[in-house]
Coordinates of C-alpha atoms and ligand atoms in Angstrom, one line a residue:
M1 CA -6.1 -8.0 1.6
H2 CA -4.5 -11.2 2.6
Y3 CA -4.7 -12.5 6.2
S4 CA -1.9 -14.5 7.6
R5 CA -3.1 -17.8 9.0
L6 CA -1.3 -19.2 11.9
A7 CA -2.5 -22.5 13.3
V8 CA 0.4 -24.6 14.5
P9 CA 1.7 -24.6 18.2
L10 CA 4.4 -22.3 19.1
V11 CA 7.6 -22.4 21.3
A12 CA 9.7 -19.7 22.9
V13 CA 12.0 -17.5 20.7
L14 CA 15.4 -16.2 21.6
A15 CA 16.7 -12.7 21.5
L16 CA 17.7 -11.2 18.1
P17 CA 21.2 -10.1 17.3
A18 CA 21.7 -6.4 16.5
L19 CA 21.3 -5.3 12.9
A20 CA 24.2 -4.0 10.9
L21 CA 22.7 -1.1 9.0
P22 CA 23.9 0.5 5.8
H23 CA 24.5 4.2 5.7
S24 CA 22.3 6.6 3.7
N25 CA 22.9 10.2 2.6
P26 CA 25.4 9.7 -0.2
P27 CA 26.7 12.7 -2.1
G28 CA 24.0 14.4 -4.3
A29 CA 21.2 13.7 -1.8
D30 CA 19.1 16.5 -3.3
N31 CA 19.5 15.3 -6.9
H32 CA 15.9 14.8 -8.0
T33 CA 16.2 16.0 -11.6
L34 CA 14.0 14.6 -14.3
N35 CA 15.2 11.4 -16.0
R36 CA 13.2 12.0 -19.1
D37 CA 13.9 8.7 -21.0
R38 CA 12.8 6.6 -18.1
A39 CA 9.9 8.7 -17.1
D40 CA 8.6 8.7 -20.7
A41 CA 9.0 4.9 -20.9
V42 CA 6.8 4.4 -17.8
K43 CA 4.3 6.9 -19.2
A44 CA 4.2 4.9 -22.4
A45 CA 3.5 1.7 -20.4
F46 CA 0.6 3.5 -18.6
V47 CA -0.9 4.7 -21.9
H48 CA -0.6 1.2 -23.4
A49 CA -2.4 -0.3 -20.4
W50 CA -5.0 2.4 -20.5
D51 CA -5.6 2.0 -24.2
G52 CA -6.2 -1.8 -23.7
Y53 CA -8.5 -1.1 -20.8
K54 CA -10.4 1.7 -22.7
Q55 CA -10.8 -0.5 -25.8
Y56 CA -11.9 -3.7 -24.2
A57 CA -13.1 -3.0 -20.6
F58 CA -14.0 0.6 -19.8
P59 CA -16.2 1.4 -17.8
H60 CA -16.0 -2.1 -16.2
D61 CA -13.7 -2.6 -13.2
E62 CA -10.8 -4.3 -14.9
L63 CA -9.3 -5.6 -18.1
H64 CA -8.6 -9.2 -18.9
P65 CA -5.6 -8.6 -21.1
V66 CA -5.1 -12.1 -22.5
S67 CA -8.6 -12.6 -23.7
N68 CA -9.5 -8.9 -24.2
G69 CA -12.4 -9.4 -21.7
F70 CA -13.4 -7.6 -18.5
S71 CA -14.7 -8.2 -15.0
D72 CA -16.4 -6.2 -12.3
S73 CA -14.8 -7.3 -9.1
R74 CA -15.2 -3.8 -7.5
N75 CA -18.9 -3.4 -7.9
G76 CA -18.8 -2.4 -11.5
W77 CA -18.2 1.3 -10.8
G78 CA -15.1 1.5 -13.1
A79 CA -12.4 0.8 -10.6
S80 CA -9.5 0.9 -13.1
A81 CA -10.7 4.3 -14.4
V82 CA -11.0 5.8 -10.9
D83 CA -7.7 4.2 -9.8
A84 CA -5.9 5.5 -13.0
F85 CA -7.1 9.1 -12.4
S86 CA -4.5 10.5 -10.1
T87 CA -1.7 8.7 -12.0
A88 CA -2.9 10.4 -15.3
C89 CA -2.9 13.7 -13.3
V90 CA 0.7 13.4 -12.2
M91 CA 1.8 12.2 -15.6
Q92 CA -0.1 15.2 -17.0
L93 CA -2.0 13.2 -19.7
P94 CA -5.0 15.6 -20.4
D95 CA -6.9 13.2 -22.7
I96 CA -7.0 10.4 -20.2
V97 CA -7.6 12.8 -17.3
N98 CA -10.7 14.3 -19.1
T99 CA -12.0 10.9 -20.2
I100 CA -12.1 9.8 -16.5
L101 CA -13.3 13.2 -15.3
D102 CA -16.3 13.0 -17.7
Y103 CA -17.0 9.5 -16.5
I104 CA -16.9 9.8 -12.7
P105 CA -20.0 12.1 -12.4
T106 CA -22.0 9.3 -14.2
I107 CA -21.2 6.5 -11.8
D108 CA -24.2 5.1 -10.0
F109 CA -22.9 4.6 -6.5
D110 CA -26.4 3.9 -5.1
H111 CA -26.6 0.5 -6.8
T112 CA -24.5 -2.6 -7.2
A113 CA -25.2 -6.3 -7.6
N114 CA -22.4 -7.5 -5.4
G115 CA -21.1 -7.1 -1.8
V116 CA -19.2 -3.9 -1.1
S117 CA -15.9 -3.8 0.8
L118 CA -15.8 -0.7 2.9
F119 CA -12.0 -0.8 2.8
E120 CA -11.5 -1.4 -0.9
T121 CA -14.2 1.1 -1.9
T122 CA -12.6 3.7 0.4
I123 CA -9.0 3.4 -0.7
R124 CA -9.7 3.0 -4.5
Y125 CA -12.9 5.0 -5.3
M126 CA -13.0 7.6 -2.5
G127 CA -9.2 7.9 -2.6
G128 CA -9.1 8.3 -6.4
M129 CA -11.9 10.9 -6.5
L130 CA -10.5 13.0 -3.6
S131 CA -7.0 12.9 -5.0
G132 CA -8.3 14.0 -8.5
Y133 CA -10.3 16.8 -6.8
D134 CA -7.2 18.0 -4.9
F135 CA -5.1 18.0 -8.1
L136 CA -7.8 19.6 -10.4
K137 CA -8.8 22.2 -7.9
G138 CA -5.1 22.8 -7.1
P139 CA -1.8 22.6 -9.0
L140 CA -3.1 20.7 -12.0
S141 CA -6.3 22.7 -12.6
N142 CA -5.1 23.5 -16.1
L143 CA -5.7 19.8 -17.1
A144 CA -9.4 19.8 -16.5
K145 CA -11.8 21.0 -19.3
N146 CA -15.0 20.8 -17.3
A147 CA -15.1 22.7 -13.9
T148 CA -18.6 21.4 -13.1
A149 CA -17.3 17.8 -13.4
V150 CA -14.4 18.7 -11.0
D151 CA -17.0 19.9 -8.4
D152 CA -18.9 16.6 -9.0
L153 CA -15.8 14.6 -7.9
L154 CA -16.4 15.8 -4.3
K155 CA -20.2 15.3 -4.7
Q156 CA -19.7 11.7 -5.8
A157 CA -17.2 11.0 -3.0
T158 CA -19.8 12.4 -0.6
R159 CA -22.6 10.3 -2.1
L160 CA -20.5 7.2 -1.9
A161 CA -19.5 7.9 1.8
N162 CA -23.1 8.5 2.7
N163 CA -24.0 5.1 1.2
L164 CA -21.2 3.4 3.1
A165 CA -21.7 5.2 6.4
Y166 CA -24.1 2.6 7.9
A167 CA -21.0 0.3 8.1
F168 CA -20.1 2.1 11.4
D169 CA -23.6 1.4 12.9
T170 CA -22.3 -1.4 15.1
P171 CA -22.6 -1.6 18.9
S172 CA -18.9 -0.6 19.3
G173 CA -18.6 1.7 16.3
V174 CA -15.9 -0.6 14.8
P175 CA -17.2 -0.8 11.2
S176 CA -18.3 -3.9 9.4
N177 CA -16.2 -4.3 6.3
N178 CA -18.5 -6.4 4.1
L179 CA -21.7 -4.5 3.1
I180 CA -24.7 -5.6 1.1
F181 CA -26.2 -2.4 -0.3
P182 CA -28.4 -0.6 0.7
S183 CA -28.3 -1.4 4.4
G184 CA -27.2 -5.0 5.0
T185 CA -23.9 -6.6 6.1
D186 CA -22.5 -10.1 5.9
S187 CA -22.5 -12.4 9.0
S188 CA -19.0 -11.4 10.2
T189 CA -18.7 -10.6 13.9
N190 CA -15.3 -9.1 13.7
N191 CA -13.1 -6.9 11.4
G192 CA -9.3 -6.7 10.9
I193 CA -7.0 -3.8 11.8
A194 CA -6.0 -3.1 8.2
T195 CA -9.6 -2.7 7.1
I196 CA -10.6 -0.7 10.2
G197 CA -7.5 1.4 10.3
T198 CA -7.2 2.3 6.6
L199 CA -10.2 4.6 6.5
V200 CA -9.2 7.6 8.6
L201 CA -7.2 9.4 6.0
E202 CA -9.9 9.3 3.3
W203 CA -12.9 9.9 5.7
T204 CA -11.1 12.7 7.6
H205 CA -10.1 14.4 4.3
L206 CA -13.7 14.2 3.1
S207 CA -14.8 16.0 6.3
D208 CA -12.2 18.6 5.8
L209 CA -13.3 19.2 2.2
T210 CA -17.0 19.2 2.9
G211 CA -17.2 20.7 6.4
N212 CA -19.3 17.7 7.5
Q213 CA -17.4 16.3 10.5
T214 CA -19.4 13.0 10.6
Y215 CA -17.1 11.2 8.3
A216 CA -14.0 12.0 10.4
E217 CA -15.8 11.1 13.6
L218 CA -17.0 7.8 12.4
S219 CA -13.6 6.6 11.1
Q220 CA -11.8 7.9 14.1
K221 CA -14.2 6.2 16.5
G222 CA -13.4 2.9 14.8
E223 CA -9.7 3.7 14.9
S224 CA -9.8 4.5 18.6
Y225 CA -10.0 0.8 19.5
L226 CA -6.8 0.2 17.6
L227 CA -5.0 3.1 19.4
A228 CA -5.8 1.7 22.8
P229 CA -6.1 -2.0 22.3
Q230 CA -7.9 -4.2 24.8
P231 CA -7.2 -6.7 26.4
A232 CA -3.6 -5.9 27.2
S233 CA -2.6 -9.4 25.8
S234 CA -3.5 -8.2 22.3
E235 CA -0.4 -5.9 22.3
P236 CA 2.5 -8.4 22.6
W237 CA 5.1 -5.6 22.3
P238 CA 4.4 -1.8 22.7
G239 CA 2.5 -0.6 19.6
L240 CA 2.4 -4.0 17.9
I241 CA -1.1 -5.4 18.1
G242 CA -3.4 -8.2 17.1
T243 CA -5.5 -8.4 14.0
K244 CA -9.2 -9.2 14.7
V245 CA -11.5 -6.9 16.6
N246 CA -15.0 -7.8 17.8
L247 CA -17.7 -5.6 16.3
T248 CA -19.8 -5.8 19.5
T249 CA -17.2 -4.9 22.1
G250 CA -14.3 -3.4 20.2
Q251 CA -12.1 -6.0 22.0
F252 CA -9.3 -7.8 20.2
E253 CA -9.8 -11.5 19.6
D254 CA -6.1 -12.4 19.0
A255 CA -2.5 -11.3 19.3
V256 CA -1.5 -12.3 15.8
G257 CA 0.1 -9.6 13.6
G258 CA 3.0 -8.0 11.8
W259 CA 3.4 -5.7 8.8
V260 CA 1.8 -8.2 6.4
G261 CA -1.6 -8.2 4.7
G262 CA -4.5 -7.8 7.1
D263 CA -2.4 -5.6 9.4
D264 CA -0.2 -3.6 7.0
S265 CA -1.8 -0.3 6.2
F266 CA -3.0 0.2 9.8
Y267 CA 0.7 0.9 10.6
E268 CA 1.1 2.9 7.4
Y269 CA -1.7 5.3 8.3
L270 CA -0.5 6.0 11.8
I271 CA 2.4 8.1 10.5
K272 CA 0.6 9.3 7.4
M273 CA -2.2 10.8 9.6
Y274 CA 0.6 12.8 11.3
V275 CA 1.9 13.9 8.0
Y276 CA -1.7 14.9 7.0
D277 CA -2.2 17.0 10.2
S278 CA 0.4 17.0 12.9
T279 CA -1.8 19.0 15.3
R280 CA -4.7 16.6 15.3
F281 CA -2.9 13.3 15.0
S282 CA 0.0 13.4 17.3
I283 CA -1.2 10.4 19.2
Y284 CA -1.2 8.4 16.0
K285 CA 2.5 9.3 15.5
D286 CA 3.3 8.2 19.1
R287 CA 1.7 4.8 18.3
W288 CA 3.7 4.5 15.1
M289 CA 6.9 5.2 16.9
L290 CA 6.1 2.5 19.5
A291 CA 5.4 0.0 16.7
A292 CA 8.5 1.0 14.8
D293 CA 10.7 0.7 17.9
S294 CA 9.2 -2.7 18.8
S295 CA 9.6 -3.9 15.3
I296 CA 13.3 -3.0 15.2
A297 CA 13.8 -4.6 18.6
H298 CA 11.7 -7.8 18.2
L299 CA 10.7 -8.4 14.6
A300 CA 13.9 -7.6 12.6
S301 CA 15.4 -10.9 11.5
H302 CA 18.5 -11.9 9.5
P303 CA 18.1 -15.1 7.4
S304 CA 20.5 -17.7 8.5
T305 CA 22.2 -17.8 5.1
R306 CA 22.3 -14.0 4.5
P307 CA 23.3 -12.1 7.6
D308 CA 23.6 -9.0 5.4
I309 CA 19.8 -8.7 4.7
A310 CA 16.8 -8.1 7.0
F311 CA 13.1 -8.9 6.9
L312 CA 10.4 -8.3 9.5
A313 CA 9.0 -11.5 11.1
I314 CA 5.3 -11.8 12.0
Y315 CA 4.1 -12.9 15.4
D316 CA 1.5 -14.8 17.4
G317 CA 1.8 -13.3 20.8
Q318 CA 5.6 -13.0 21.4
E319 CA 6.2 -16.1 19.2
R320 CA 7.8 -15.0 15.9
I321 CA 7.3 -16.6 12.5
F322 CA 9.8 -16.0 9.8
Y323 CA 7.4 -15.3 7.1
S324 CA 6.8 -12.3 4.9
Q325 CA 5.0 -11.1 1.7
H326 CA 5.2 -8.8 -1.2
L327 CA 2.5 -6.8 0.5
A328 CA 4.8 -6.2 3.5
C329 CA 7.4 -4.6 1.3
F330 CA 5.8 -1.3 1.9
D331 CA 7.4 -1.4 5.4
G332 CA 10.7 0.1 4.3
G333 CA 8.9 3.1 2.8
S334 CA 6.9 3.6 6.0
F335 CA 10.0 3.6 8.1
I336 CA 11.7 6.0 5.7
L337 CA 8.7 8.4 5.7
G338 CA 8.6 8.3 9.5
G339 CA 12.3 8.9 9.8
L340 CA 12.2 11.9 7.5
V341 CA 9.1 13.5 9.1
L342 CA 10.3 12.9 12.7
K343 CA 14.0 13.7 11.8
E344 CA 15.1 10.3 13.3
Q345 CA 17.8 8.9 11.1
K346 CA 17.5 5.5 12.8
Y347 CA 14.1 4.9 11.2
V348 CA 15.5 6.0 7.7
D349 CA 18.4 3.6 8.1
F350 CA 16.2 0.7 9.2
G351 CA 13.8 1.4 6.4
I352 CA 16.6 1.3 3.9
A353 CA 17.7 -2.1 5.4
L354 CA 14.2 -3.4 4.7
V355 CA 14.2 -2.0 1.2
N356 CA 17.5 -3.9 0.7
G357 CA 15.8 -7.1 1.8
C358 CA 12.9 -6.7 -0.6
H359 CA 15.4 -5.8 -3.3
D360 CA 16.9 -9.2 -2.7
T361 CA 13.5 -10.9 -3.3
Y362 CA 13.4 -9.2 -6.7
A363 CA 17.1 -9.5 -7.7
S364 CA 17.2 -13.2 -6.8
T365 CA 14.5 -14.6 -9.1
A366 CA 14.5 -15.7 -12.7
T367 CA 12.2 -12.9 -13.8
G368 CA 13.7 -10.1 -11.6
I369 CA 10.3 -9.8 -9.8
G370 CA 9.6 -10.7 -6.2
P371 CA 7.2 -13.5 -5.1
E372 CA 3.9 -13.1 -3.3
V373 CA 4.9 -15.0 -0.1
F374 CA 8.3 -16.1 1.2
Q375 CA 9.9 -17.5 4.3
W376 CA 13.4 -17.8 5.8
V377 CA 15.2 -19.6 8.7
E378 CA 16.4 -17.9 11.9
N379 CA 19.5 -19.1 13.7
S380 CA 18.2 -17.8 17.0
T381 CA 15.1 -20.1 16.9
A382 CA 15.5 -23.9 17.3
A383 CA 15.8 -25.7 14.0
N384 CA 13.1 -28.1 15.0
D385 CA 10.6 -25.3 15.9
T386 CA 7.6 -25.6 13.6
K387 CA 7.7 -21.9 13.3
N388 CA 11.1 -22.1 11.7
P389 CA 10.9 -24.7 9.1
P390 CA 13.8 -25.4 6.7
P391 CA 13.3 -24.7 3.0
P392 CA 12.0 -27.6 0.9
A393 CA 14.6 -29.8 -0.8
D394 CA 14.2 -28.2 -4.2
Q395 CA 14.9 -24.7 -2.8
Q396 CA 17.9 -25.4 -0.6
A397 CA 20.4 -24.0 -3.1
F398 CA 18.2 -21.1 -3.8
Y399 CA 17.8 -20.4 -0.1
K400 CA 21.6 -20.6 0.5
K401 CA 22.2 -18.0 -2.1
S402 CA 19.2 -15.7 -1.7
G403 CA 18.3 -15.8 2.0
F404 CA 14.6 -16.6 1.5
Y405 CA 12.5 -19.4 0.0
I406 CA 9.3 -19.0 -2.0
T407 CA 6.0 -20.3 -0.6
A408 CA 3.7 -18.5 -3.1
S409 CA 5.4 -17.8 -6.4
D410 CA 2.9 -15.6 -8.2
Y411 CA 3.1 -11.9 -8.9
V412 CA -0.2 -10.1 -9.1
L413 CA 1.0 -6.7 -10.3
R414 CA 1.6 -5.4 -6.7
P415 CA 3.3 -2.1 -6.0
E416 CA 4.9 -2.3 -2.6
Y417 CA 8.5 -2.9 -3.6
L418 CA 8.5 0.0 -6.1
E419 CA 6.7 2.2 -3.4
S420 CA 9.5 1.6 -0.9
V421 CA 12.3 2.1 -3.4
Y422 CA 10.6 5.4 -4.3
Y423 CA 10.8 6.5 -0.6
A424 CA 14.5 5.4 -0.5
Y425 CA 15.3 7.5 -3.5
R426 CA 13.4 10.5 -2.3
A427 CA 15.2 10.3 1.1
T428 CA 18.7 9.8 -0.2
G429 CA 18.9 11.0 -3.8
D430 CA 21.0 7.9 -4.4
Q431 CA 20.7 7.0 -8.1
M432 CA 21.0 3.3 -7.2
Y433 CA 17.4 3.3 -6.2
R434 CA 16.4 4.8 -9.5
D435 CA 18.2 1.9 -11.1
W436 CA 16.4 -0.6 -8.9
A437 CA 13.0 0.9 -9.8
W438 CA 13.9 0.9 -13.4
D439 CA 15.1 -2.8 -13.3
A440 CA 11.7 -3.7 -11.7
F441 CA 9.8 -1.7 -14.2
V442 CA 11.6 -3.2 -17.2
A443 CA 11.1 -6.7 -15.7
I444 CA 7.3 -6.1 -15.3
N445 CA 7.1 -4.4 -18.7
T446 CA 8.8 -7.4 -20.3
T447 CA 7.4 -10.3 -18.4
C448 CA 3.8 -9.2 -17.6
A449 CA 3.0 -7.6 -21.0
V450 CA 0.6 -9.8 -22.9
G451 CA -2.3 -9.1 -25.3
S452 CA -3.9 -5.7 -24.6
G453 CA -2.2 -4.9 -21.3
Y454 CA -0.3 -6.5 -18.4
A455 CA -1.2 -9.7 -16.6
E456 CA -0.4 -11.5 -13.4
L457 CA 2.4 -14.1 -13.4
K458 CA 2.1 -17.6 -12.0
D459 CA 5.7 -18.1 -11.1
V460 CA 8.3 -15.3 -10.8
N461 CA 11.1 -17.8 -10.5
V462 CA 10.9 -19.4 -14.0
P463 CA 12.0 -17.5 -17.1
G464 CA 9.0 -15.8 -18.6
G465 CA 6.9 -16.0 -15.4
G466 CA 5.3 -19.5 -15.8
G467 CA 2.2 -18.3 -17.6
Y468 CA -0.4 -15.6 -16.9
S469 CA -3.6 -15.1 -14.9
D470 CA -5.9 -13.1 -17.2
F471 CA -6.4 -10.1 -14.9
M472 CA -5.0 -6.6 -14.6
D473 CA -5.9 -5.2 -11.2
S474 CA -6.8 -1.5 -10.9
F475 CA -3.9 -0.9 -8.5
F476 CA -1.5 -1.5 -11.4
F477 CA -2.6 1.9 -12.7
A478 CA -2.9 3.6 -9.3
E479 CA 0.3 2.4 -7.7
V480 CA 2.8 0.4 -9.8
L481 CA 3.0 2.8 -12.7
K482 CA 2.8 5.9 -10.4
Y483 CA 5.7 5.0 -8.2
A484 CA 7.7 3.7 -11.2
Y485 CA 7.1 7.1 -12.9
L486 CA 7.5 9.5 -9.9
I487 CA 10.9 8.2 -9.0
H488 CA 12.2 9.5 -12.4
A489 CA 10.0 12.6 -12.4
P490 CA 11.3 16.1 -11.4
D491 CA 10.6 17.7 -8.0
N492 CA 7.0 18.8 -7.6
S493 CA 4.8 19.8 -4.7
W494 CA 3.3 16.3 -4.6
Q495 CA 6.6 14.4 -4.4
V496 CA 7.8 13.1 -1.0
E497 CA 10.2 15.6 0.4
N498 CA 13.6 14.6 1.9
N499 CA 13.4 17.4 4.5
G500 CA 10.2 15.8 6.0
V501 CA 8.0 18.8 5.2
N502 CA 5.4 17.4 2.8
Q503 CA 2.6 19.2 1.1
W504 CA 0.9 15.9 0.0
V505 CA 0.5 12.5 1.5
F506 CA -0.3 9.3 -0.5
N507 CA -3.1 7.1 0.6
T508 CA -2.5 3.4 0.6
E509 CA -3.6 3.1 -3.0
A510 CA -1.0 5.8 -3.9
H511 CA -3.6 8.5 -4.4
P512 CA -1.9 11.8 -3.2
F513 CA -4.0 14.0 -0.9
K514 CA -3.2 17.6 0.0
V515 CA -2.1 17.8 3.6
H516 CA -4.3 19.7 5.9
G517 CA -2.2 20.7 8.9
P518 CA 0.5 23.3 9.2
P519 CA 4.1 22.2 8.2
I520 CA 5.6 19.9 10.8
Ligands
LIG1 C1 21.9 13.6 -10.9 O1 21.0 12.7 -11.7 C2 21.3 12.8 -13.0 C3 20.3 12.0 -13.8 O2 20.2 10.7 -13.3 C4 22.7 12.2 -13.2 O3 23.1 12.3 -14.6 C5 23.7 13.0 -12.4 O4 25.0 12.5 -12.5 C6 23.3 13.1 -11.0 N1 24.2 14.0 -10.2 C7 24.6 13.7 -9.0 C8 25.4 14.7 -8.3 O5 24.4 12.6 -8.4
LIG2 C1 -19.6 19.0 -17.6 O1 -19.8 18.0 -16.5 C2 -21.2 18.0 -16.2 C3 -21.4 16.9 -15.1 O2 -20.3 16.7 -14.3 C4 -22.1 17.6 -17.3 O3 -23.4 17.6 -16.9 C5 -21.9 18.6 -18.4 O4 -22.6 18.1 -19.6 C6 -20.4 18.7 -18.8 N1 -20.2 19.7 -19.8 C7 -19.7 19.5 -20.9 C8 -19.5 20.7 -21.8 O5 -19.3 18.4 -21.3
LIG3 C1 -23.1 14.5 7.2 O1 -22.8 13.1 6.9 C2 -23.7 12.2 7.5 C3 -23.1 10.8 7.2 O2 -23.4 10.4 5.9 C4 -25.1 12.4 7.1 O3 -26.0 11.5 7.7 C5 -25.5 13.8 7.4 O4 -26.8 14.1 6.8 C6 -24.5 14.8 6.8 N1 -24.9 16.1 7.2 C7 -25.1 17.1 6.4 C8 -25.4 18.5 7.0 O5 -25.1 17.0 5.2
LIG4 C1 -17.8 -10.7 20.5 O1 -18.4 -10.1 21.6 C2 -19.7 -10.6 21.9 C3 -20.2 -9.8 23.1 O2 -19.4 -9.9 24.2 C4 -19.6 -12.1 22.2 O3 -20.9 -12.6 22.4 C5 -19.0 -12.8 21.0 O4 -18.8 -14.2 21.4 C6 -17.7 -12.2 20.7 N1 -17.2 -12.9 19.5 C7 -16.1 -13.5 19.4 C8 -15.8 -14.2 18.1 O5 -15.3 -13.5 20.3
LIG5 C1 23.7 -18.8 11.2 O1 24.5 -19.9 11.5 C2 25.4 -20.3 10.5 C3 26.1 -21.6 11.0 O2 26.6 -21.4 12.2 C4 26.3 -19.2 10.2 O3 27.2 -19.5 9.2 C5 25.5 -17.9 9.8 O4 26.4 -16.8 9.6 C6 24.5 -17.6 10.8 N1 23.6 -16.6 10.3 C7 23.4 -15.4 11.0 C8 22.4 -14.5 10.4 O5 23.9 -15.2 12.1
LIG6 C1 13.8 -29.8 19.6 O1 15.1 -30.2 20.0 C2 15.4 -30.1 21.3 C3 16.9 -30.5 21.6 O2 17.5 -30.8 20.4 C4 14.5 -31.0 22.1 O3 14.8 -30.9 23.5 C5 13.0 -30.6 21.9 O4 12.1 -31.5 22.6 C6 12.7 -30.6 20.4 N1 11.4 -30.0 20.2 C7 10.5 -30.5 19.4 C8 9.2 -29.8 19.2 O5 10.7 -31.5 18.7
LIG7 C1 7.9 -1.8 -22.6 O1 7.2 -2.7 -23.4 C2 6.8 -2.2 -24.7 C3 5.9 -3.1 -25.4 O2 6.4 -4.4 -25.3 C4 8.1 -1.9 -25.5 O3 7.7 -1.3 -26.7 C5 9.0 -1.0 -24.7 O4 10.2 -0.8 -25.4 C6 9.2 -1.5 -23.4 N1 10.0 -0.5 -22.6 C7 11.1 -0.8 -22.0 C8 11.8 0.3 -21.3 O5 11.6 -1.9 -22.0

C-alpha cells in the first residue's frame, strides 16, 4: 500500500460548489450478454502471462518478464499462482486451475525467510485460497480433478491464519502488520486503517467455513477501533477518519485520510461486509454511508480547468489537498456497489462521476493508461495555498486540457480503473463502459507486453511508456485480467448484480467469496 505523506502547513478551505452529475440507466440496462471476441482476447492475455510465469518463475512469487527471471517479494509461497487461481476459475481454464490446485497443498506456510505482511498475506493468499475453495466446492466443482486437494485449500488457509493470528496479540487487539515468523514483529507502534480494516472479510469468511469463530473475533476486534474512532478529532467529517492507530491504546494518531492508498480498502470493506452478511454487518454499512455522504459533501472536487469532471480530495483534518492516485480509482466502484445494494441512486450517480474522472486520467495520456499519482487545482482554495499548487510549467498545457497533472508517471499494472469501470457497466449495462475497459485492456496489452509477460511502465505519458520495470505483480493476474474479462463475460452467479442482490462479493484483491447472509 502507499501512504500519503502530508508535511506542509495548511490553511482554511472554502465550501465546494455542487456537482453536476451525469445520468445513468440508459436503455438496455440489463444487457450483459457475452462479448465473445473481447472475452477471448483477455483470456489469451491471461494464458500468455501465465505461460511466461509458469516457464520462468513458478512457484516463485512473481515473474520478471524482461529478463525471464523471478522474485519472492511475498514470502516465496507462490503469490502469482495463488492470485491467478480465482481468475483461472472464472475464465474456466481447467489446466491452469488444476496446476494451481495441485500446488497449493504443497506450500509451506510455516516458514519464510522474510517479513510477513498480515494485510498482503491475507488479501492475496488467504483470499485466493478461500475463493478457489468457494468456486471448486460450488458452481465450478466440475473444473477440479482432485477433491482432496480442494479440501486442502481450506486446510492451508486455516494453517496460514493460525500462523498469522499472533499479530492480534497487542494490548489493544489492533493487529501489528509486519510479522517476523514464527512469533516476532517489527518495531512499529502503530498500524494503518487499510491494513487493519482489510482483514474482516477474509477472516470472518474463514470462521464461517471452519466453524472456528476466533478468526472473525480477532479481525472484528481490530476493526472495532475504526468503527468508533477516538479521539473525536480523528474523524474530521462523519465517517471520514484518520490513518494511523496506536497498537497500545487503539487511539488514532492523526486525522489524515481519504480514499487513497493507506486508507482505501477500509472504506471498501465497510459496504462489502454488508453485502457479505447484512444481518451481522449493518453497522459497517452505516459507517460507509456516513463516509460516502461526507465525501460527496466535502471531498468531491472539480479541477479548475475541467468543471465537467470530479475527483475526491484527501485531507489533513478539515484541510483538503487536491491529490489522488491510481489506487483511489476503486472509489467509483465502491459508490456504485453501495448505491445498488442500498438502492440509493445518488451513490450510483456519484460513483459514475468518479469513474468519468478516472477515465479522463486514462484517456488523456500518450499511452491511454492512467498515472500512479496526480494532482489538480481547485478554484475554491486560494491559489497561493501550499495545498493547492499550480501545475509545473511543462504540464500547464496538459493540465488545461486534461484537468489533472502528473506527479508520479509510472503504471505498475494496477487494476482500480478497470474495477470501477466493471461496476459502472454492471450497474448500467451501458456498452460505453465495455468500450472503456476494452480500450484500457488493449493499451495495457500493447504497451506493457514485453519478453515473457507484461511489465510495469515508467511513464504513461510518453508513447511506448518510457521503458519498463522488470516486474509483473501478482495482482495483474488476480485483478486486472479478471475485471477486464468479467466485463465482457455473460451473467453468472459471481458477477455483480445490478439489482443489488449479490451471491458473491469480491475481496480487495478481486477474489470472489460466496456471500453468507440472506439476500438483502
Ligand atoms: C447488447 O450487447 C451486445 C454486445 O455488445 C450488442 O451487440 C447489442 O446491441 C446490445 N443491445 C442493447 C439493447 O444494448
Ligand atoms: C490429490 O491431492 C492430494 C493433496 O492435496 C495429494 O496428496 C494426492 O496425491 C492428489 N492425488 C492425485 C491423484 O494427484
Ligand atoms: C481456532 O483458531 C485459533 C486461532 O488460530 C486457534 O488458536 C484455536 O486452536 C482454534 N480452535 C480450534 C478448535 O481449532
Ligand atoms: C501509543 O500509546 C502509548 C501508550 O499510551 C504511548 O506511550 C505512545 O507514545 C503512543 N505512541 C504514539 C506514536 O503516539
Ligand atoms: C475556475 O475559474 C476559472 C476562471 O475564473 C473558470 O474559467 C473555471 O470555469 C472555474 N472552474 C470551476 C471548476 O469552477
Ligand atoms: C495568499 O494571498 C492572500 C491575498 O492575496 C494573502 O493575504 C495571504 O497572506 C497569502 N498567503 C500566503 C500563505 O502567502
Ligand atoms: C494482445 O497482445 C498479443 C501479443 O502481443 C497480440 O497477439 C494480441 O493480438 C493482442 N490483443 C489485442 C486485442 O490487441
